[in-house]
Amino acid sequence: MSVMEGRTTSALLYLDGVHVSFDGFHAINNLSLTLEPGEMRAIIGPNGAGKTTMMDIITGKTKPDEGTVLFDGMTDLTRLDETRIAELGIGRKFQKPTVFESQTIEDNLLLALNVDHSVKGTLFWRGSRDEAERIDRVLETIRLTDARYRLAGSLSHGQKQWLEIGMLLAQDPKLLLVDEPVAGMTDVETHQTAELLKEINKEKTVMVVEHDMTFVRELGVKVTCLHEGTVLAEGTIDQVSSNERVIEVYLGR
Amino acid sequence: MTPHFLTRSLDRSASIFILVVAGLGVLIPLSNLLLPAGSMFQVPTYLVALFGKYACYAILALSIDLIWGYCGILSLGHGAFFALGGYAMGMYLMRQIGSRGVYGNPVLPDFMVFLNYPSLPWYWYGFDMFWFAALMVLVVPGLLAFCFGWLAFRSRVTGVYLSIITQAMTYALLLAFFRNDFGFGGNNGLTDFKDILGFNVQADGTRAALFLLSCLALIITFLICRAVVTSKLGKVLIAIRDAESRTRFLGYRVESYKLFVFTLSACMAGVAGALYVPQVGIINPGEFAPGNSIEAVIWVAVGGRGTLVGAALGAVVVNYAKTVFTSGPLAPYWLFMLGALFILVTLLLPKGIIGTFNAWWEGRKARQVAANAESAAREDGIGEPRAAE
């Protein structure tokens, strides 16, 4: 059974005492973290701090050796696979923008819509007005309306990042995990992305991993700094960035 | 549902393909049967059988293109499903021989009498009925593909590892079917067929009908493939091919999709094998040889994977070349030529014949649009000063 009896926490995402090691290397070490519904959280930390591994655990790609991972207070994510977790309402944007390059922008979004994903459902699928309207809305949000019939592979790096965020929106999850959304973006695009994420956060819970401190500051949310697979510091951006240990291992003097 | 499928899945190249296959399917048998022998336009019977073989190969190529070109599953053992379909049909044809065999046993095929079988093995029951054999043509390859795929895809075996185990599968079947005690004629396979549905398999009329049926099966297979790849399921298949884990994180159960398309493809290969056997008059374990499966993959690569039409075309072109070369003085070098062809296509035409043609055609259209826009702009430029006057 993946659903526990009764809620044990009010948090949307609850990680407690999570351990993962790969061939003796402790990628995640007694990691505990909670995300309240409606919250946006920024995760920072040096390379190898375990940020992406943490997302792998939440989305079912990696199984933890120990620890609790609860979604919505009830569901044990460690027992479910990627497909099931996506169906529960956790969407993920990868570090390297991953879109379906040989298909059009519109088809990318169509594939992401959270409609019937069964073999039979897709084989006999016929578009509906509702679906078309949802795609239109997402296209407008990510400013790719004019590019809808272009192949995703022809987009610029920044546009691919946006398309992938758009796919998350079309998926309509409760929780969005966004890994390095502004990598390779210009300052203007970075600013627009911060605005977009703030807009998304009005309805959804978001976890953002990012190295760009200007961007993290612009988000203006609670920050968690990871180091060697565990939480090093947590608080406002000012609290975290003035923390001695954070400066030592990550920000530099 | 069907008309909707048809309208969506028939673009221009698909319509041309169907018209050409249907035209050949009707004209070649007519010319063979109606025109006097020796006339310039009369297609001799041996050619009708040869073209029938090509049509079966084209069906096999389509089945490979469906999984490889659209879903990225490179099966190097698809010949096994083809051969299993062939054996199912061969078993029916063996039972039709009846007491006309060399040993005159009304129930046991000759090889069983020769090997001292006391009675018909249980797995030969039912094959005296055509409907049962026809059902097995679909069920046996489909069931094997389903079990194989269920294990492989659920364990997330992909890429070259999957190719290797498909190869191992066909090789294992090759060894099994070579054994005399396996009950399928061992080394010699099944041959000396007499009738199919009461018609003499050697007769011109039967051969013409088999050719027509092969063309019809090719068209139906093509339509099913088109319907699959133009549906939303087709988009999911391409998504799996291009970014499998992304597809999973969007909430698609990737293994179910692979299993569906792999099983469907195996059934198609089975039909191809079943039509092939009465036209060539024999099925033996050699059909399971890994080389056959690899050759079929080369047809698809040459024609252009992910295009369907290209796969069928590639099967015909490569096999025609094979027929020409292996009947001439260059025969010993055919495998070298096939290998060279594969290397050349990979290096020079990575999209295959149809893929390259499509890219050229799209490029030409784009250039034409650009040229039209430019000349329109120039005319505007000429018009402007006049308007100013």
Coordinates of N, CA and C in Angstrom, one line a residue, chain A residues 89-224:
Chain A
G89 N 0.6 14.1 -9.7 CA 0.7 15.5 -9.8 C 2.0 16.1 -9.4
I90 N 3.1 15.4 -9.8 CA 4.4 16.0 -9.6 C 5.1 16.2 -11.0
G91 N 5.3 17.4 -11.4 CA 6.0 17.6 -12.7 C 7.4 18.0 -12.5
R92 N 8.2 17.7 -13.5 CA 9.6 18.0 -13.4 C 10.2 18.6 -14.7
K93 N 11.0 19.6 -14.5 CA 11.8 20.1 -15.6 C 13.2 19.7 -15.4
F94 N 13.9 19.2 -16.4 CA 15.2 18.7 -16.3 C 16.3 19.8 -16.3
Q95 N 17.5 19.5 -15.8 CA 18.6 20.5 -15.8 C 18.9 20.9 -17.3
K96 N 19.1 19.8 -18.1 CA 19.3 20.1 -19.5 C 17.9 20.1 -20.2
P97 N 17.5 21.2 -20.9 CA 16.2 21.3 -21.4 C 15.9 20.0 -22.3
T98 N 14.8 19.3 -21.9 CA 14.5 18.1 -22.6 C 13.1 18.2 -23.2
V99 N 13.0 18.5 -24.5 CA 11.7 18.6 -25.2 C 11.8 17.6 -26.3
F100 N 10.7 17.3 -27.0 CA 10.6 16.4 -28.1 C 11.0 17.1 -29.3
E101 N 12.3 17.1 -29.7 CA 12.8 18.0 -30.7 C 12.2 17.8 -32.1
S102 N 11.8 16.5 -32.4 CA 11.4 16.3 -33.8 C 9.9 16.6 -33.9
Q103 N 9.2 17.1 -32.9 CA 7.8 17.4 -33.0 C 7.6 18.9 -32.8
T104 N 6.4 19.3 -33.2 CA 6.1 20.7 -33.1 C 5.9 21.2 -31.7
I105 N 6.0 22.5 -31.4 CA 5.7 23.0 -30.1 C 4.4 22.6 -29.6
E106 N 3.4 22.7 -30.5 CA 2.0 22.4 -30.2 C 1.9 20.9 -29.7
D107 N 2.6 20.0 -30.5 CA 2.5 18.6 -30.2 C 3.2 18.3 -28.8
N108 N 4.3 19.1 -28.6 CA 5.0 18.9 -27.3 C 4.0 19.2 -26.1
L109 N 3.2 20.3 -26.3 CA 2.2 20.6 -25.2 C 1.1 19.6 -25.2
L110 N 0.7 19.2 -26.4 CA -0.4 18.2 -26.4 C 0.0 16.9 -25.7
L111 N 1.2 16.5 -25.9 CA 1.7 15.3 -25.2 C 1.7 15.5 -23.7
A112 N 2.0 16.8 -23.3 CA 2.1 17.0 -21.8 C 0.8 17.1 -21.1
L113 N -0.3 17.4 -21.8 CA -1.6 17.6 -21.2 C -2.0 16.4 -20.3
N114 N -2.5 16.7 -19.1 CA -2.9 15.6 -18.3 C -4.2 15.0 -18.6
V115 N -4.3 14.4 -19.8 CA -5.5 13.7 -20.2 C -5.2 12.2 -20.2
D116 N -6.1 11.4 -20.7 CA -6.0 9.9 -20.7 C -4.6 9.6 -21.3
H117 N -3.7 8.9 -20.6 CA -2.4 8.6 -21.1 C -2.3 7.1 -21.4
S118 N -3.5 6.4 -21.5 CA -3.4 4.9 -21.7 C -3.2 4.7 -23.2
V119 N -2.7 3.5 -23.6 CA -2.5 3.1 -25.0 C -3.8 3.3 -25.8
K120 N -4.9 2.8 -25.2 CA -6.2 2.9 -25.9 C -6.6 4.3 -26.1
G121 N -6.5 5.1 -25.0 CA -6.9 6.5 -25.0 C -6.2 7.3 -26.1
T122 N -4.9 7.0 -26.2 CA -4.1 7.8 -27.2 C -4.4 7.3 -28.6
L123 N -4.6 6.0 -28.8 CA -4.8 5.5 -30.1 C -6.1 6.0 -30.7
F124 N -7.2 6.2 -29.8 CA -8.5 6.6 -30.3 C -8.7 8.1 -30.0
W125 N -7.6 8.8 -29.7 CA -7.8 10.2 -29.2 C -8.3 11.1 -30.3
R126 N -9.2 12.0 -30.0 CA -9.6 13.0 -30.9 C -9.6 14.3 -30.1
G127 N -9.0 15.4 -30.7 CA -8.9 16.6 -30.0 C -10.2 17.2 -29.5
S128 N -10.2 18.0 -28.4 CA -11.4 18.6 -28.0 C -11.1 20.1 -27.9
R129 N -12.2 20.9 -27.9 CA -12.0 22.4 -27.8 C -11.3 22.8 -26.5
D130 N -11.7 22.0 -25.4 CA -11.1 22.3 -24.1 C -9.6 22.2 -24.2
E131 N -9.1 21.1 -24.8 CA -7.7 20.8 -24.9 C -7.0 21.9 -25.7
A132 N -7.6 22.3 -26.8 CA -7.0 23.3 -27.7 C -6.9 24.6 -26.9
E133 N -7.9 24.9 -26.1 CA -7.9 26.2 -25.4 C -6.8 26.2 -24.3
R134 N -6.6 25.0 -23.7 CA -5.6 24.9 -22.7 C -4.2 25.1 -23.3
I135 N -4.0 24.5 -24.5 CA -2.7 24.7 -25.2 C -2.5 26.1 -25.6
D136 N -3.6 26.8 -26.1 CA -3.5 28.2 -26.4 C -3.0 29.0 -25.2
R137 N -3.6 28.8 -24.1 CA -3.3 29.5 -22.9 C -1.8 29.4 -22.5
V138 N -1.4 28.1 -22.6 CA 0.0 27.8 -22.2 C 1.0 28.5 -23.2
L139 N 0.6 28.4 -24.5 CA 1.5 29.1 -25.5 C 1.6 30.6 -25.2
E140 N 0.5 31.2 -24.8 CA 0.5 32.6 -24.5 C 1.4 32.9 -23.3
T141 N 1.3 32.0 -22.3 CA 2.0 32.2 -21.1 C 3.5 32.2 -21.4
I142 N 3.9 31.2 -22.2 CA 5.4 31.0 -22.4 C 5.8 31.8 -23.7
R143 N 4.9 32.6 -24.2 CA 5.2 33.5 -25.4 C 5.7 32.7 -26.6
L144 N 5.1 31.6 -26.9 CA 5.6 30.9 -28.1 C 4.4 30.7 -29.1
T145 N 3.3 31.5 -29.0 CA 2.2 31.4 -29.8 C 2.5 31.4 -31.3
D146 N 3.4 32.3 -31.7 CA 3.8 32.4 -33.1 C 4.6 31.2 -33.6
A147 N 5.2 30.5 -32.6 CA 6.1 29.4 -33.0 C 5.4 28.0 -32.9
R148 N 4.1 28.0 -32.8 CA 3.4 26.8 -32.4 C 3.6 25.6 -33.4
Y149 N 3.8 25.9 -34.7 CA 3.9 24.9 -35.7 C 5.4 24.6 -36.0
R150 N 6.3 25.3 -35.3 CA 7.7 25.0 -35.6 C 8.2 23.8 -34.8
L151 N 9.3 23.2 -35.3 CA 9.8 22.0 -34.5 C 10.5 22.5 -33.3
A152 N 10.3 21.8 -32.2 CA 10.9 22.2 -30.9 C 12.4 22.2 -31.0
G153 N 13.0 21.4 -31.9 CA 14.4 21.3 -32.1 C 15.0 22.6 -32.6
S154 N 14.1 23.4 -33.3 CA 14.6 24.7 -33.9 C 14.6 25.9 -32.9
L155 N 14.2 25.6 -31.7 CA 14.1 26.7 -30.7 C 15.5 27.1 -30.1
S156 N 15.6 28.3 -29.7 CA 16.8 28.7 -29.0 C 16.8 28.0 -27.6
H157 N 18.0 28.0 -27.0 CA 18.1 27.3 -25.7 C 17.1 27.9 -24.7
G158 N 17.1 29.2 -24.6 CA 16.1 29.8 -23.6 C 14.7 29.5 -23.9
Q159 N 14.3 29.4 -25.2 CA 13.0 29.1 -25.6 C 12.6 27.6 -25.2
K160 N 13.7 26.8 -25.4 CA 13.4 25.4 -25.0 C 13.1 25.3 -23.5
Q161 N 13.9 26.1 -22.7 CA 13.6 26.1 -21.3 C 12.2 26.5 -21.0
W162 N 11.7 27.5 -21.7 CA 10.4 28.0 -21.6 C 9.3 26.9 -22.0
L163 N 9.7 26.3 -23.1 CA 8.7 25.2 -23.6 C 8.6 24.1 -22.6
E164 N 9.7 23.8 -21.9 CA 9.7 22.7 -20.9 C 8.8 23.2 -19.7
I165 N 9.0 24.4 -19.4 CA 8.1 25.0 -18.3 C 6.7 24.9 -18.7
G166 N 6.4 25.3 -20.0 CA 5.1 25.2 -20.6 C 4.5 23.8 -20.5
M167 N 5.4 22.8 -20.8 CA 4.9 21.4 -20.7 C 4.5 21.1 -19.3
L168 N 5.3 21.6 -18.3 CA 4.9 21.4 -16.9 C 3.5 22.0 -16.6
L169 N 3.3 23.2 -17.2 CA 2.0 23.9 -17.0 C 0.8 23.0 -17.6
A170 N 1.1 22.5 -18.8 CA 0.1 21.7 -19.5 C -0.2 20.5 -18.7
Q171 N 0.8 20.0 -18.0 CA 0.7 18.8 -17.2 C -0.2 19.1 -15.9
D172 N -0.3 20.4 -15.6 CA -1.1 20.8 -14.5 C -0.9 20.1 -13.2
P173 N 0.4 20.0 -12.7 CA 0.7 19.3 -11.5 C 0.4 20.1 -10.2
K174 N 0.4 19.5 -9.1 CA 0.3 20.2 -7.8 C 1.7 20.8 -7.4
L175 N 2.7 20.0 -7.7 CA 4.1 20.4 -7.3 C 5.0 20.4 -8.6
L176 N 5.7 21.5 -8.8 CA 6.6 21.6 -9.9 C 8.0 21.5 -9.4
L177 N 8.8 20.7 -9.9 CA 10.2 20.6 -9.6 C 11.0 21.2 -10.8
V178 N 11.7 22.3 -10.6 CA 12.3 23.0 -11.7 C 13.8 23.0 -11.5
D179 N 14.5 22.3 -12.4 CA 16.0 22.2 -12.2 C 16.7 23.2 -13.1
E180 N 17.4 24.2 -12.6 CA 18.1 25.2 -13.3 C 17.4 25.8 -14.5
P181 N 16.3 26.5 -14.2 CA 15.5 27.0 -15.3 C 16.2 28.2 -16.1
V182 N 17.1 28.9 -15.5 CA 17.7 30.0 -16.2 C 19.1 29.8 -16.8
A183 N 19.6 28.5 -16.7 CA 20.9 28.2 -17.2 C 20.9 28.6 -18.7
G184 N 21.9 29.4 -19.1 CA 22.1 29.7 -20.5 C 21.1 30.8 -21.0
M185 N 20.5 31.5 -20.1 CA 19.5 32.6 -20.5 C 20.2 34.0 -20.4
T186 N 19.7 34.9 -21.2 CA 20.1 36.3 -21.1 C 19.5 36.9 -19.8
D187 N 20.0 38.1 -19.4 CA 19.5 38.8 -18.2 C 18.0 39.0 -18.3
V188 N 17.6 39.4 -19.5 CA 16.2 39.8 -19.7 C 15.3 38.5 -19.6
E189 N 15.8 37.4 -20.2 CA 15.1 36.1 -20.2 C 15.0 35.7 -18.7
T190 N 16.1 35.8 -18.0 CA 16.2 35.4 -16.6 C 15.1 36.1 -15.8
H191 N 15.0 37.4 -16.0 CA 14.0 38.2 -15.3 C 12.6 37.8 -15.6
Q192 N 12.4 37.5 -16.9 CA 11.1 37.1 -17.4 C 10.7 35.7 -16.7
T193 N 11.7 34.9 -16.6 CA 11.5 33.5 -16.1 C 11.1 33.7 -14.6
A194 N 11.8 34.6 -13.9 CA 11.4 34.8 -12.4 C 10.0 35.2 -12.3
E195 N 9.6 36.2 -13.2 CA 8.2 36.6 -13.2 C 7.2 35.5 -13.5
L196 N 7.6 34.6 -14.5 CA 6.8 33.5 -14.8 C 6.6 32.5 -13.7
L197 N 7.7 32.2 -13.0 CA 7.6 31.3 -11.9 C 6.8 31.9 -10.7
K198 N 6.9 33.2 -10.5 CA 6.1 33.8 -9.4 C 4.6 33.7 -9.8
E199 N 4.3 33.9 -11.1 CA 3.0 33.8 -11.6 C 2.4 32.4 -11.3
I200 N 3.3 31.4 -11.7 CA 2.9 30.0 -11.5 C 2.6 29.7 -10.1
N201 N 3.5 30.3 -9.2 CA 3.4 30.0 -7.8 C 2.1 30.5 -7.1
K202 N 1.4 31.3 -7.8 CA 0.1 31.8 -7.3 C -0.9 30.6 -7.1
E203 N -0.7 29.6 -8.0 CA -1.6 28.5 -7.9 C -0.9 27.2 -7.5
K204 N 0.4 27.1 -7.7 CA 1.0 25.8 -7.5 C 2.2 25.9 -6.5
T205 N 2.6 24.8 -6.0 CA 3.8 24.7 -5.2 C 5.0 24.4 -6.1
V206 N 6.1 25.1 -5.8 CA 7.2 25.1 -6.7 C 8.5 24.8 -5.9
M207 N 9.4 24.0 -6.5 CA 10.7 23.9 -5.9 C 11.7 24.1 -7.1
V208 N 12.6 25.2 -6.9 CA 13.5 25.6 -7.9 C 14.9 25.3 -7.5
V209 N 15.7 24.6 -8.3 CA 17.1 24.5 -8.1 C 17.8 25.5 -9.0
E210 N 18.7 26.3 -8.4 CA 19.3 27.3 -9.3 C 20.6 27.8 -8.7
H211 N 21.6 28.1 -9.6 CA 22.9 28.6 -9.2 C 22.9 30.1 -9.2
D212 N 22.1 30.7 -10.1 CA 22.1 32.1 -10.3 C 21.5 32.9 -9.1
M213 N 22.4 33.5 -8.3 CA 22.0 34.1 -7.1 C 21.1 35.4 -7.3
T214 N 21.4 36.1 -8.4 CA 20.5 37.2 -8.7 C 19.1 36.8 -8.9
F215 N 19.0 35.7 -9.7 CA 17.6 35.1 -9.9 C 17.0 34.6 -8.6
V216 N 17.7 33.9 -7.8 CA 17.2 33.4 -6.5 C 16.7 34.6 -5.7
R217 N 17.5 35.7 -5.7 CA 17.2 36.9 -4.9 C 15.9 37.5 -5.5
E218 N 15.7 37.5 -6.8 CA 14.5 38.1 -7.4 C 13.3 37.3 -7.1
L219 N 13.4 36.0 -6.9 CA 12.3 35.2 -6.5 C 11.8 35.6 -5.2
G220 N 12.7 35.9 -4.3 CA 12.3 36.4 -2.9 C 11.6 35.4 -2.1
V221 N 12.1 34.1 -2.1 CA 11.4 33.1 -1.3 C 12.4 32.5 -0.4
K222 N 11.9 31.5 0.4 CA 12.8 30.8 1.4 C 13.8 30.0 0.6
V223 N 15.0 30.0 1.1 CA 16.1 29.3 0.4 C 16.7 28.2 1.3
T224 N 16.9 27.0 0.6 CA 17.6 25.9 1.3 C 18.9 25.7 0.7

